[in-house]
Amino acid sequence: MEETDREAVATAVQRVAGMLQRPDQLDKVEQYRRREARKKASVEARLKAAIQSQLDGVRTGLSQLHNALNDVKNIQQSLADVSQDWRQSINTIESLRDVKDAVVQHSQLAAAVENLKNIFSVPEIVRETEDLIEQGELLQAHRKLMDLECSRDDLMYEQYRMDSRNTHDMTLIQGYFGSMQRLSEELAKQLWMVLQRSLVTVRRDPTLLVSVIRIIEREEKIDRRMLDRSKQTGFMPPGRPKKWKEKMFAILDRTVTTRIEGTQADTRESDKMWLVRHLEIIRKYVLDDLIVAKNLMVQCFPPRYDIFRNLLNMYHQALSTRMQDLASEDLEANEIVSLLTWVLNTYTSVEMMGNLELAPEVDTDTLGPLLSPDVVSKLLGTYMSTLTSNIIAWLRKALETDRKDWVKETEPEADQDGYYQTTLPAIVFQMFEQNLQVAAQISEDLKTKVLVLCLQQMNSFLNRYKEEAQLYKEEHLRNRQHPHCYVQYMIAIINNCQTFKESIVSLKRKYLKSDTEESMAMSQPSMDVILDAIAKEGCSSLLEEVFLDLEQHLNELMTKKWLLGSNAVDIICVTVEDYFNDFAKIKKPYKKRVAAEAHRRVVVEYLRAVMAKRISFRNAEERKEGAERMVKEAEQFRFLFRKLASGFGEDVDGHCDTIVAIAEVIKLTDPSLLYLEVSTLVSKYPDIRDEHISALLAMRGDANRDMKQTIIETLEQGPAQTNPNYVPLFKEIIVPSLNVTKLLK
């Protein structure tokens, strides 16, 4: 109490301190006092009410306990009185035992009299029942069987009541009625036969099916009555409970399973499409059966049987078991696709469980999966593994076939625009399309995985394609007469690269629907780099073919023969133009690339001839004649490549201007201006090296040793300004056996 008082005082002090924090609050002390007084009075009133309520409850409880004690005493007294009366009546009960035995005998005799007619007519009734079963009169046959069973059961029950240990009489009665068990089994066989053909029977003779259900209902009612009596007396007639309702559902379940399993008419050995055919038959049978069950069978069964829901579950379970069995077989890739497509899509589609005729009783959202996720995952893994091997094999075979076409004596086919091509891109992407369409039927996730797989294998395939193209070139260079259509097929290889690019883009656009899928596919190595490399190498191979034919004529340039009037440049232009008649079959942008590179290579080879020191002019007249010839030939090249580059918007003047600039240096008549002219040349073409200048001066033939040394040394002191748009031409030109030291000597 003291601690509580101290806590209360501390709390009060804290509250007062909170109220009187400012001087102006002292004026409200009286107001605070009245408010706290009201609160105190309210709390005290509530405490008094609570205590009064508790006291009333305790008073009521005590009163009830007192009344209960009195009731217990009264009951105890009543039990004592009953016990006393029971002890006094024991002797009376013993004296009535004879009466009890007489009552039991009377009951047995009454049962015997009541069933006397049936007892004497058992053989006749058995024969009549057999005839009725054979005639298909199942309801009447069952009625007679029930009468026989009722007579037997009543007699056996009375015997059991009189002397349950007398097995001899019980066996005698059971033996007399022994043929009933055989009748019951024969009748059951007929019932099960009707139930096995219930989907046919309900359309042809629904009355027969209703009769079967009525018989089962009767037996269920008898089973329940016998079970109730068994709980009271311990007696259960032989053959009970029959549980025909339970057996009925078992028969239906077995019938459904047999119907599903019996639809496989073919094997893989006899028909490659065996699984597709098997699944289609299952789909048709199950849909037809469920529609019949929904529209007709539910009218023949009591509502509590919920026959349609039970049949639906049976079919679903039988299908699941069958699909599991099929999944466990060693399926091929196309068979896995057929199975998964059927399980994941067809089963819940409008072609089957989603059919409008089954709605709303069948909700596809509530149907469980036919195959577990683990089995589906395993099948998908097997499919992807098999598909990977198949794609690798298909691509290898396609490349081998295409490689054989490259050595044919006939030109490759051309597309609608006249560009050379082979069938390789069409074959490859037709294969990809087929596999992607199949994967899309199963799931979007599998479709994305297959696309990623195709892109991965395409990447590896293009590397092999590049190697084959390189080998093709090397084989041709060993014998340029073979293959006959080398240029045309190399053009087709280049064009295939563009077709591959377009097909890859089209494939991604068609089969990638979401950003997530696109990011997955874009994470694969880019194939554009490989395709550009193949095309670039192909273009280089074509130009190499051209310049192998031009080699003899290029060697004539800047020689005495050339100065005297060689037609080498005419032949070069005609040869290049002739090749470009075939190169017109190259697709853009590779055609533009070939034209530009050919232009550059011709000019470079021309400049290489200039730097090869094949000729040294003896006088100004020869220099003038040579320079004019160079300018004329530059114009020939300019005209040629303008013609070849028409439609590309390509600048073909820049490279040819280099020849003109060289000609200006050769043509110069005043040696004192040579340094200025060479300086201008170096400023325009900053990749010119000392040996190039030396070779050029040597070709002029009039520059002495001091002049050459002065020009070179002066040019070395002034660094050249590099033009960012300048395309180097002299960088790859090597001056053979020519250097400044040798020149000055």
XYZ file of C-alpha atoms in Angstrom:
745
model
C 0.000 0.000 0.000
C 2.801 2.404 0.869
C 4.446 1.838 -2.525
C 1.106 2.386 -4.266
C 0.591 5.601 -2.306
C 4.039 6.820 -3.291
C 3.357 6.072 -6.960
C 0.015 7.872 -6.771
C 1.644 10.930 -5.140
C 4.407 10.935 -7.797
C 1.825 10.722 -10.573
C -0.186 13.541 -9.011
C 2.909 15.715 -8.694
C 3.751 15.080 -12.329
C 0.197 15.998 -13.427
C 0.223 19.189 -11.334
C 3.623 20.102 -12.741
C 2.272 19.616 -16.228
C -0.695 21.873 -15.502
C 1.304 24.702 -13.858
C 4.163 25.279 -16.249
C 3.400 28.987 -16.917
C 2.563 31.820 -14.436
C -0.763 32.569 -16.095
C -1.934 29.021 -15.293
C -2.026 29.873 -11.539
C -5.240 31.743 -12.193
C -6.853 28.457 -13.280
C -5.907 26.501 -10.147
C -9.474 26.525 -8.871
C -10.723 25.399 -12.251
C -8.185 22.556 -12.303
C -9.179 21.562 -8.765
C -12.875 21.307 -9.690
C -12.082 19.300 -12.832
C -9.938 16.809 -10.885
C -12.651 16.567 -8.220
C -15.211 15.658 -10.871
C -12.882 13.043 -12.303
C -12.289 11.603 -8.833
C -16.015 11.405 -8.127
C -16.617 9.695 -11.508
C -13.893 7.109 -10.872
C -15.207 6.393 -7.344
C -18.740 5.924 -8.725
C -17.526 3.449 -11.326
C -15.516 1.531 -8.700
C -18.551 1.296 -6.422
C -20.721 0.038 -9.297
C -18.130 -2.582 -10.286
C -17.770 -3.832 -6.712
C -21.573 -3.993 -6.302
C -21.847 -6.000 -9.530
C -19.188 -8.449 -8.308
C -20.983 -8.883 -4.988
C -24.292 -9.580 -6.743
C -22.581 -12.187 -8.902
C -21.025 -13.906 -5.881
C -24.383 -13.941 -4.102
C -26.108 -15.524 -7.121
C -23.340 -18.140 -7.479
C -23.608 -19.180 -3.851
C -27.377 -19.577 -4.209
C -26.971 -21.817 -7.254
C -24.340 -23.961 -5.518
C -26.716 -24.459 -2.590
C -29.553 -25.584 -4.918
C -27.201 -27.960 -6.738
C -26.170 -29.561 -3.472
C -29.826 -30.243 -2.617
C -30.432 -31.769 -6.096
C -27.432 -34.083 -5.713
C -28.758 -35.313 -2.378
C -32.205 -36.004 -3.875
C -30.693 -37.952 -6.808
C -28.564 -39.973 -4.423
C -31.669 -40.931 -2.482
C -33.554 -41.891 -5.693
C -30.670 -44.124 -6.834
C -30.661 -45.876 -3.496
C -34.432 -46.552 -3.827
C -33.993 -47.934 -7.389
C -31.167 -50.217 -6.288
C -33.300 -51.609 -3.495
C -36.252 -52.264 -5.866
C -33.946 -54.012 -8.377
C -32.559 -56.398 -5.721
C -36.099 -57.313 -4.711
C -37.128 -58.077 -8.368
C -34.264 -60.447 -9.223
C -36.194 -63.494 -8.096
C -39.220 -62.441 -10.152
C -37.096 -62.135 -13.337
C -35.693 -65.655 -12.836
C -39.216 -67.050 -12.635
C -40.053 -65.526 -16.074
C -37.187 -67.268 -17.973
C -39.511 -69.986 -19.268
C -41.864 -67.334 -20.580
C -38.929 -65.665 -22.392
C -37.938 -68.956 -24.053
C -41.516 -69.531 -25.136
C -41.640 -66.023 -26.679
C -38.447 -66.705 -28.659
C -39.787 -70.013 -29.931
C -43.061 -68.350 -30.862
C -41.167 -65.669 -32.784
C -39.185 -68.288 -34.694
C -42.281 -70.277 -35.486
C -44.060 -67.120 -36.617
C -41.139 -66.301 -38.921
C -41.151 -69.843 -40.250
C -44.907 -69.733 -40.858
C -44.618 -66.344 -42.516
C -41.828 -67.560 -44.853
C -43.259 -71.049 -45.248
C -44.482 -70.358 -48.745
C -41.088 -69.012 -49.811
C -39.250 -71.836 -48.089
C -41.127 -74.529 -50.027
C -40.981 -72.568 -53.290
C -37.244 -71.696 -53.170
C -36.265 -73.958 -56.135
C -39.123 -72.596 -58.225
C -38.336 -68.977 -57.391
C -34.645 -69.570 -58.207
C -35.584 -70.907 -61.656
C -37.934 -67.996 -62.303
C -35.235 -65.547 -61.227
C -32.705 -67.142 -63.554
C -35.169 -66.873 -66.450
C -35.861 -63.236 -65.674
C -32.125 -62.471 -65.602
C -31.644 -64.153 -68.970
C -34.607 -62.201 -70.391
C -33.159 -58.920 -69.125
C -36.047 -58.298 -66.697
C -33.632 -57.124 -64.059
C -36.098 -55.296 -61.792
C -38.410 -58.322 -61.483
C -35.483 -60.681 -61.017
C -34.154 -58.482 -58.251
C -37.572 -58.360 -56.569
C -37.696 -62.165 -56.346
C -34.071 -62.265 -55.166
C -34.951 -59.781 -52.436
C -37.869 -61.969 -51.300
C -35.600 -65.000 -51.055
C -32.923 -63.076 -49.200
C -35.527 -61.636 -46.834
C -36.833 -65.124 -45.965
C -33.337 -66.471 -45.400
C -32.236 -63.491 -43.349
C -35.351 -63.594 -41.127
C -34.916 -67.305 -40.401
C -31.216 -66.933 -39.691
C -31.858 -63.920 -37.481
C -34.442 -65.787 -35.366
C -32.080 -68.727 -35.062
C -29.299 -66.335 -34.065
C -31.537 -64.786 -31.384
C -32.477 -68.171 -29.949
C -29.002 -69.674 -29.960
C -26.200 -67.728 -31.593
C -23.747 -70.555 -30.957
C -25.795 -73.166 -32.848
C -23.807 -73.067 -36.079
C -25.343 -76.307 -37.366
C -28.825 -74.848 -37.838
C -27.353 -71.659 -39.256
C -25.342 -73.650 -41.800
C -28.425 -75.738 -42.633
C -30.471 -72.625 -43.426
C -27.649 -71.059 -45.420
C -27.148 -74.251 -47.397
C -30.832 -74.473 -48.267
C -30.709 -70.959 -49.658
C -27.213 -71.463 -51.144
C -28.277 -70.845 -54.754
C -29.145 -67.252 -53.846
C -25.476 -66.229 -53.803
C -25.087 -67.495 -57.372
C -28.199 -65.585 -58.438
C -26.867 -62.447 -56.802
C -23.561 -62.778 -58.658
C -25.299 -63.392 -62.006
C -27.516 -60.379 -61.489
C -24.460 -58.290 -60.541
C -22.724 -59.345 -63.775
C -25.690 -58.095 -65.757
C -25.646 -54.826 -63.872
C -21.937 -54.337 -64.457
C -22.326 -55.100 -68.163
C -24.967 -52.399 -68.452
C -22.787 -49.952 -66.532
C -19.764 -50.740 -68.724
C -21.862 -49.783 -71.744
C -23.712 -47.006 -69.915
C -22.696 -44.271 -72.421
C -24.224 -46.353 -75.229
C -27.153 -47.633 -73.175
C -28.216 -44.156 -72.065
C -28.716 -43.190 -75.708
C -30.424 -46.391 -76.851
C -32.350 -47.577 -73.783
C -32.102 -45.178 -70.829
C -34.854 -47.170 -69.017
C -32.469 -50.093 -68.631
C -29.853 -47.862 -67.017
C -32.476 -46.406 -64.677
C -33.479 -49.954 -63.662
C -29.889 -50.768 -62.813
C -29.597 -47.658 -60.652
C -32.891 -48.521 -58.880
C -31.566 -52.020 -58.081
C -28.354 -50.545 -56.688
C -30.362 -48.088 -54.623
C -32.446 -50.965 -53.161
C -29.309 -52.865 -52.240
C -27.811 -49.783 -50.615
C -30.943 -49.354 -48.516
C -30.824 -53.018 -47.429
C -27.109 -52.663 -46.618
C -27.828 -49.694 -44.361
C -30.656 -51.539 -42.585
C -28.505 -54.622 -42.022
C -25.631 -52.513 -40.704
C -27.923 -50.760 -38.244
C -29.313 -54.108 -37.002
C -25.792 -55.505 -36.769
C -24.793 -52.687 -34.460
C -27.716 -53.573 -32.152
C -27.692 -57.377 -32.320
C -24.334 -58.360 -33.795
C -26.007 -60.391 -36.582
C -25.012 -59.766 -40.224
C -26.497 -61.936 -43.001
C -24.036 -63.682 -45.320
C -22.989 -61.605 -48.329
C -23.751 -58.306 -46.621
C -22.954 -55.513 -47.079
C -22.866 -55.880 -50.879
C -21.645 -52.278 -51.459
C -22.976 -52.262 -54.999
C -22.842 -48.483 -55.206
C -19.139 -48.552 -54.429
C -18.643 -51.334 -56.967
C -20.651 -49.350 -59.511
C -18.202 -46.412 -59.325
C -15.286 -48.846 -59.453
C -16.750 -50.400 -62.624
C -17.254 -46.960 -64.183
C -13.698 -45.983 -63.284
C -12.281 -49.186 -64.778
C -14.432 -48.694 -67.882
C -13.112 -45.135 -68.333
C -9.506 -46.305 -67.924
C -10.007 -49.132 -70.429
C -11.638 -46.738 -72.899
C -8.681 -44.321 -72.692
C -6.036 -47.027 -72.987
C -7.869 -48.809 -75.804
C -7.681 -45.831 -78.167
C -4.085 -46.584 -79.245
C -4.524 -48.313 -82.563
C -0.993 -47.909 -83.945
C 2.634 -48.056 -82.870
C 5.669 -46.034 -83.925
C 6.803 -48.889 -86.154
C 3.528 -48.980 -88.106
C 2.780 -45.245 -88.177
C 5.087 -42.312 -87.459
C 2.027 -40.245 -86.486
C 0.795 -42.829 -83.993
C 0.832 -40.456 -81.025
C -0.987 -37.647 -82.837
C -3.640 -40.115 -83.951
C -3.862 -41.614 -80.451
C -4.290 -38.205 -78.778
C -6.881 -37.080 -81.317
C -8.961 -40.214 -80.733
C -8.742 -39.651 -76.971
C -9.851 -36.040 -77.408
C -12.850 -36.998 -79.504
C -13.918 -39.887 -77.258
C -13.579 -37.950 -74.013
C -15.455 -34.916 -75.359
C -18.287 -37.041 -76.755
C -18.532 -39.105 -73.556
C -18.674 -36.070 -71.265
C -21.306 -34.353 -73.422
C -23.465 -37.506 -73.231
C -22.883 -37.745 -69.486
C -23.843 -34.101 -68.966
C -26.951 -34.169 -71.120
C -28.295 -37.710 -70.601
C -26.683 -39.662 -67.774
C -27.389 -37.073 -65.091
C -31.102 -37.699 -65.738
C -30.725 -41.402 -64.908
C -28.857 -41.031 -61.613
C -29.999 -39.517 -58.315
C -28.607 -35.967 -57.792
C -26.654 -37.063 -54.717
C -24.576 -39.374 -56.933
C -23.168 -36.247 -58.660
C -22.493 -38.575 -61.569
C -21.129 -35.957 -63.989
C -18.599 -34.624 -61.487
C -17.519 -38.166 -60.626
C -17.155 -39.138 -64.289
C -15.209 -35.937 -64.965
C -12.793 -36.810 -62.176
C -12.481 -40.380 -63.473
C -11.674 -39.185 -66.993
C -9.212 -36.621 -65.660
C -7.430 -39.212 -63.523
C -7.397 -41.790 -66.332
C -6.008 -39.190 -68.731
C -3.367 -38.160 -66.210
C -2.295 -41.798 -65.765
C -2.199 -42.324 -69.524
C -0.184 -39.160 -70.094
C 2.260 -40.225 -67.380
C 2.671 -43.589 -69.120
C 3.268 -41.898 -72.472
C 5.733 -39.442 -70.923
C 7.736 -42.314 -69.450
C 8.292 -43.829 -72.905
C 11.327 -43.013 -75.023
C 9.619 -40.323 -77.084
C 11.101 -38.583 -80.074
C 11.250 -34.775 -80.262
C 8.126 -34.409 -82.415
C 6.261 -36.811 -80.135
C 7.232 -34.773 -77.053
C 5.869 -31.683 -78.806
C 2.617 -33.455 -79.660
C 2.223 -34.701 -76.090
C 2.992 -31.373 -74.397
C 0.825 -29.419 -76.840
C -2.065 -31.736 -76.101
C -1.528 -31.716 -72.334
C -0.882 -27.988 -71.888
C -3.144 -26.502 -74.557
C -5.558 -28.861 -76.290
C -6.870 -30.377 -73.039
C -8.203 -27.067 -71.692
C -9.119 -25.562 -75.086
C -12.568 -25.267 -76.643
C -11.749 -28.439 -78.554
C -11.998 -30.418 -75.340
C -12.637 -29.431 -71.728
C -13.295 -25.807 -72.634
C -16.070 -26.796 -75.048
C -19.188 -24.670 -74.640
C -21.376 -27.779 -74.383
C -19.611 -28.714 -71.135
C -19.968 -25.286 -69.546
C -20.584 -24.283 -66.822
C -20.172 -27.686 -65.155
C -16.563 -27.944 -66.364
C -14.324 -25.088 -65.244
C -10.931 -25.406 -66.911
C -9.362 -23.232 -64.198
C -10.150 -25.828 -61.538
C -8.832 -28.819 -63.496
C -5.523 -30.034 -62.159
C -2.535 -30.603 -64.444
C -2.387 -33.879 -66.338
C 1.395 -33.977 -65.875
C 3.301 -32.746 -62.856
C 5.645 -29.756 -63.324
C 8.628 -32.080 -62.793
C 7.541 -34.380 -65.627
C 6.836 -31.420 -67.924
C 10.236 -29.948 -67.068
C 11.930 -33.279 -67.770
C 10.159 -33.605 -71.112
C 11.102 -30.058 -72.059
C 14.705 -30.766 -71.116
C 14.723 -33.876 -73.286
C 13.079 -31.957 -76.111
C 15.598 -29.094 -75.945
C 18.498 -31.558 -75.861
C 17.146 -33.497 -78.838
C 16.288 -30.302 -80.690
C 19.817 -28.982 -80.161
C 21.291 -32.135 -81.692
C 18.783 -32.054 -84.538
C 19.421 -28.390 -85.351
C 23.182 -28.968 -85.387
C 22.710 -31.941 -87.718
C 20.233 -30.081 -89.943
C 22.522 -27.066 -90.234
C 25.514 -29.253 -91.029
C 23.569 -31.121 -93.697
C 22.208 -27.877 -95.164
C 25.740 -26.451 -95.384
C 27.063 -29.636 -96.980
C 24.292 -29.529 -99.561
C 24.955 -25.877 -100.275
C 28.685 -26.557 -100.517
C 28.042 -29.152 -103.231
C 26.071 -26.574 -105.213
C 29.083 -24.233 -105.276
C 30.983 -26.517 -107.680
C 28.144 -26.916 -110.168
C 28.666 -25.977 -113.803
C 25.475 -23.909 -113.807
C 24.978 -20.469 -112.311
C 23.066 -20.146 -109.028
C 19.427 -19.136 -109.019
C 18.427 -15.483 -108.831
C 15.694 -13.970 -106.682
C 12.852 -11.818 -108.017
C 15.200 -8.815 -108.145
C 17.832 -10.693 -110.130
C 20.344 -11.135 -107.295
C 22.234 -14.424 -107.121
C 21.380 -16.615 -104.157
C 21.413 -20.195 -102.927
C 18.676 -22.023 -101.064
C 20.670 -22.128 -97.805
C 19.036 -19.145 -96.004
C 15.551 -20.321 -96.978
C 16.243 -23.869 -95.766
C 17.785 -22.708 -92.477
C 15.060 -20.240 -91.570
C 12.273 -22.503 -92.726
C 13.631 -25.036 -90.246
C 13.802 -22.355 -87.521
C 10.259 -21.208 -88.321
C 8.868 -24.722 -88.082
C 10.480 -25.345 -84.701
C 9.400 -21.960 -83.354
C 5.823 -22.474 -84.490
C 5.802 -25.854 -82.779
C 7.305 -24.386 -79.579
C 4.770 -21.540 -79.601
C 1.980 -24.122 -79.487
C 3.341 -25.411 -76.174
C 4.217 -22.213 -74.296
C 5.652 -18.731 -74.714
C 8.554 -19.634 -72.452
C 9.537 -22.605 -74.630
C 9.193 -20.463 -77.743
C 11.710 -17.983 -76.322
C 14.097 -20.776 -75.331
C 13.918 -22.293 -78.821
C 14.545 -18.883 -80.392
C 17.594 -18.358 -78.178
C 18.787 -21.866 -79.122
C 18.317 -21.118 -82.836
C 20.280 -17.890 -82.522
C 23.060 -19.638 -80.620
C 23.339 -22.396 -83.217
C 23.094 -19.829 -86.004
C 26.103 -18.078 -84.519
C 28.146 -21.315 -84.593
C 26.812 -22.159 -88.056
C 27.958 -18.827 -89.479
C 31.484 -19.472 -88.235
C 31.460 -22.785 -90.142
C 29.958 -20.987 -93.138
C 32.832 -18.511 -93.022
C 35.378 -21.341 -92.920
C 33.733 -23.110 -95.868
C 33.749 -19.903 -97.911
C 37.451 -19.479 -97.161
C 38.180 -23.088 -98.213
C 36.145 -22.534 -101.371
C 38.340 -19.562 -102.235
C 41.575 -21.440 -101.488
C 40.538 -24.404 -103.647
C 39.759 -22.061 -106.508
C 43.092 -20.279 -106.238
C 44.886 -23.615 -106.573
C 43.116 -24.146 -109.905
C 41.399 -21.054 -111.242
C 39.642 -23.042 -113.948
C 37.581 -24.787 -111.310
C 34.853 -24.341 -110.262
C 33.445 -22.883 -113.427
C 30.957 -20.514 -111.715
C 33.213 -19.451 -108.842
C 32.447 -15.730 -109.173
C 28.685 -16.271 -109.372
C 28.585 -18.528 -106.311
C 30.845 -16.181 -104.344
C 28.332 -13.430 -105.156
C 25.562 -15.737 -103.925
C 27.499 -16.283 -100.669
C 27.760 -12.510 -100.212
C 24.053 -12.048 -100.926
C 23.220 -14.847 -98.486
C 24.817 -12.742 -95.740
C 22.310 -9.960 -96.369
C 19.461 -12.483 -96.523
C 20.612 -13.983 -93.226
C 20.632 -10.514 -91.643
C 17.119 -9.713 -92.812
C 15.816 -13.142 -91.783
C 17.299 -12.843 -88.283
C 15.663 -9.447 -87.795
C 12.357 -10.783 -89.114
C 12.565 -13.819 -86.842
C 13.174 -11.709 -83.736
C 10.414 -9.269 -84.637
C 7.933 -12.076 -85.194
C 8.648 -14.211 -82.142
C 9.684 -11.662 -79.510
C 6.648 -10.020 -77.978
C 7.875 -8.576 -74.682
C 10.852 -6.563 -73.507
C 11.956 -9.415 -71.243
C 12.046 -11.896 -74.110
C 13.809 -9.382 -76.323
C 16.499 -8.767 -73.722
C 17.033 -12.551 -73.478
C 17.491 -12.853 -77.228
C 19.590 -9.712 -77.518
C 21.996 -11.123 -74.959
C 23.073 -13.657 -77.569
C 26.223 -12.884 -79.563
C 25.543 -10.574 -82.458
C 25.764 -12.275 -85.801
C 26.012 -9.079 -87.815
C 29.747 -8.919 -87.169
C 30.281 -12.454 -88.510
C 28.023 -11.857 -91.515
C 29.830 -8.617 -92.354
C 33.147 -10.441 -92.051
C 31.952 -13.188 -94.435
C 30.646 -10.611 -96.902
C 33.810 -8.537 -96.653
C 35.953 -11.602 -97.241
C 33.723 -12.541 -100.178
C 34.042 -9.082 -101.699
C 37.803 -9.281 -101.228
C 37.828 -12.691 -102.941
C 35.949 -11.267 -105.929
C 38.347 -8.375 -106.246
C 41.278 -10.719 -105.867
C 39.888 -12.669 -108.802
C 39.664 -9.468 -110.788
C 43.211 -8.363 -110.012
C 44.639 -11.780 -110.760
C 43.347 -11.269 -114.311
C 44.678 -7.697 -114.312
C 48.132 -8.587 -112.994
C 49.765 -8.902 -116.419
C 48.365 -5.584 -117.595
C 49.181 -3.770 -114.356
C 52.789 -4.914 -114.812
C 52.869 -3.115 -118.180
C 52.158 0.262 -116.561
C 55.037 2.727 -116.243
C 57.239 0.768 -118.631
C 58.795 1.678 -121.981
C 56.013 -0.270 -123.688
C 53.432 1.770 -121.806
C 55.113 5.027 -122.781
C 55.189 4.019 -126.433
C 51.431 3.399 -126.477
C 50.313 0.282 -124.543
C 46.591 -0.461 -124.310
C 46.967 -1.922 -120.796
C 44.584 0.604 -119.193
C 41.977 -0.040 -121.886
C 42.158 -3.749 -121.138
C 42.008 -3.043 -117.379
C 38.856 -0.950 -117.804
C 37.189 -3.496 -120.068
C 38.072 -6.348 -117.700
C 36.771 -4.509 -114.648
C 33.574 -3.548 -116.437
C 33.087 -7.124 -117.575
C 33.450 -8.423 -114.033
C 31.030 -5.794 -112.802
C 28.389 -7.129 -115.139
C 28.379 -10.120 -112.789
C 28.871 -7.915 -109.718
C 25.584 -6.204 -110.564
C 23.989 -9.322 -109.072
C 25.390 -8.361 -105.641
C 22.899 -6.925 -103.167
C 23.250 -3.521 -101.612
C 25.152 -2.430 -99.575
C 27.769 -5.000 -100.610
C 27.630 -3.916 -104.265
C 28.543 -0.387 -103.193
C 31.362 -1.748 -101.073
C 32.773 -3.781 -103.984
C 32.635 -0.805 -106.362
C 34.356 1.490 -103.871
C 37.042 -1.058 -103.073
C 37.626 -1.830 -106.752
C 38.043 1.877 -107.419
C 40.530 2.219 -104.580
C 42.458 -0.933 -105.547
C 42.835 0.101 -109.198
C 44.215 3.496 -108.200
C 46.525 1.930 -105.586
C 47.844 -0.575 -108.131
C 48.384 2.241 -110.586
C 50.296 4.231 -107.941
C 52.250 1.109 -107.039
C 53.363 0.896 -110.685
C 54.434 4.547 -110.496
C 56.499 3.821 -107.386
C 58.011 0.617 -108.805
C 60.769 2.560 -110.687
C 60.071 0.726 -113.918
C 60.869 3.788 -116.010
C 62.963 6.938 -115.674
C 62.144 9.724 -118.102
C 65.151 11.019 -120.052
C 63.917 14.469 -120.961
C 61.099 16.949 -120.538
C 59.342 15.651 -123.665
C 59.056 12.149 -122.196
C 57.931 13.567 -118.865
C 55.242 15.602 -120.618
C 54.127 12.638 -122.678
C 54.048 10.338 -119.637
C 52.176 12.875 -117.502
C 49.572 13.471 -120.200
C 49.109 9.737 -120.543
C 48.626 9.424 -116.777
C 45.996 12.188 -116.823
C 44.211 10.523 -119.730
C 44.198 7.187 -117.960
C 42.970 8.823 -114.753
C 40.020 10.164 -116.744
C 39.402 6.680 -118.129
C 39.276 5.330 -114.579
C 37.074 8.211 -113.485
C 34.608 7.544 -116.295
C 34.602 3.830 -115.573
C 33.967 4.108 -111.853
C 31.403 6.863 -112.247
C 29.535 4.445 -114.448
C 29.930 1.577 -111.996
C 28.983 3.736 -108.993
C 25.877 5.250 -110.580
C 23.035 5.125 -108.097
C 25.339 4.863 -105.055
C 26.097 8.584 -104.654
C 29.753 7.617 -104.267
C 32.563 10.160 -104.769
C 34.735 8.577 -107.465
C 36.881 11.607 -108.225
C 39.055 11.664 -105.104
C 41.155 8.583 -105.850
C 41.609 9.451 -109.531
C 42.695 12.958 -108.543
C 45.690 11.328 -106.870
C 46.926 10.094 -110.256
C 46.425 13.596 -111.684
C 48.387 15.102 -108.778
C 51.263 12.664 -109.396
C 51.135 13.550 -113.084
C 51.495 17.242 -112.222
C 54.743 16.493 -110.380
C 56.022 14.468 -113.351
C 54.929 17.128 -115.860
C 56.623 20.075 -114.093
C 59.196 21.695 -116.397
C 60.881 24.060 -113.946
C 63.004 22.025 -111.467
C 63.208 25.036 -109.128
C 59.465 24.658 -108.488
C 59.762 20.966 -107.778
C 59.953 21.434 -104.027
C 56.750 23.489 -104.026
C 54.904 20.930 -106.119
C 56.071 18.032 -103.959
C 55.092 19.969 -100.820
C 51.590 20.439 -102.207
C 51.418 16.734 -102.970
C 52.518 15.782 -99.444
C 50.011 18.167 -97.855
C 47.158 16.580 -99.839
C 48.327 13.001 -99.216
C 49.960 12.904 -95.780
C 50.644 9.145 -95.900
C 53.331 9.651 -98.603
C 56.661 8.537 -97.209
C 60.231 9.485 -98.109
C 60.685 6.444 -100.310
C 57.595 7.411 -102.306
C 59.057 10.884 -102.957
C 62.394 9.382 -103.857
C 60.764 6.978 -106.302
C 58.737 9.791 -107.831
C 61.831 11.988 -108.275
C 63.724 9.037 -109.693
C 60.946 8.520 -112.230
C 61.297 12.169 -113.359
C 64.955 11.505 -114.065
C 66.107 15.135 -113.803
C 66.595 15.671 -110.072
C 70.228 15.591 -108.949
C 71.400 14.183 -105.670
C 71.490 17.489 -103.777
C 68.043 18.494 -104.939
C 66.562 15.173 -103.829
C 68.247 15.368 -100.429
C 67.162 18.975 -99.901
C 63.548 18.287 -100.816
C 63.309 15.243 -98.546
C 65.036 16.894 -95.588
C 62.900 20.019 -95.889
C 59.690 18.027 -96.055
C 60.713 16.015 -92.988
C 61.046 19.214 -90.941
C 57.492 20.364 -91.597
C 54.893 17.993 -90.187
C 51.929 17.374 -92.470
C 48.395 18.345 -91.455
C 46.169 15.271 -91.480
C 42.687 15.560 -93.014
C 40.236 13.486 -90.895
C 38.289 12.466 -94.031
C 41.367 11.387 -95.951
C 41.478 7.738 -97.066
C 45.116 6.544 -97.120
C 46.358 5.268 -100.468
C 50.137 5.292 -100.158
C 50.304 3.542 -96.804
C 50.112 0.073 -98.346
C 52.442 0.855 -101.286
C 55.918 -0.533 -100.685
C 58.734 0.775 -102.835
C 60.874 -2.252 -103.753
C 64.636 -2.011 -103.046
C 64.550 1.748 -102.900
C 65.612 3.992 -100.053
C 67.069 7.441 -99.652
C 70.647 6.263 -99.012
C 70.697 4.174 -102.191
C 69.140 6.995 -104.163
C 71.751 9.560 -103.065
C 74.534 7.246 -104.062
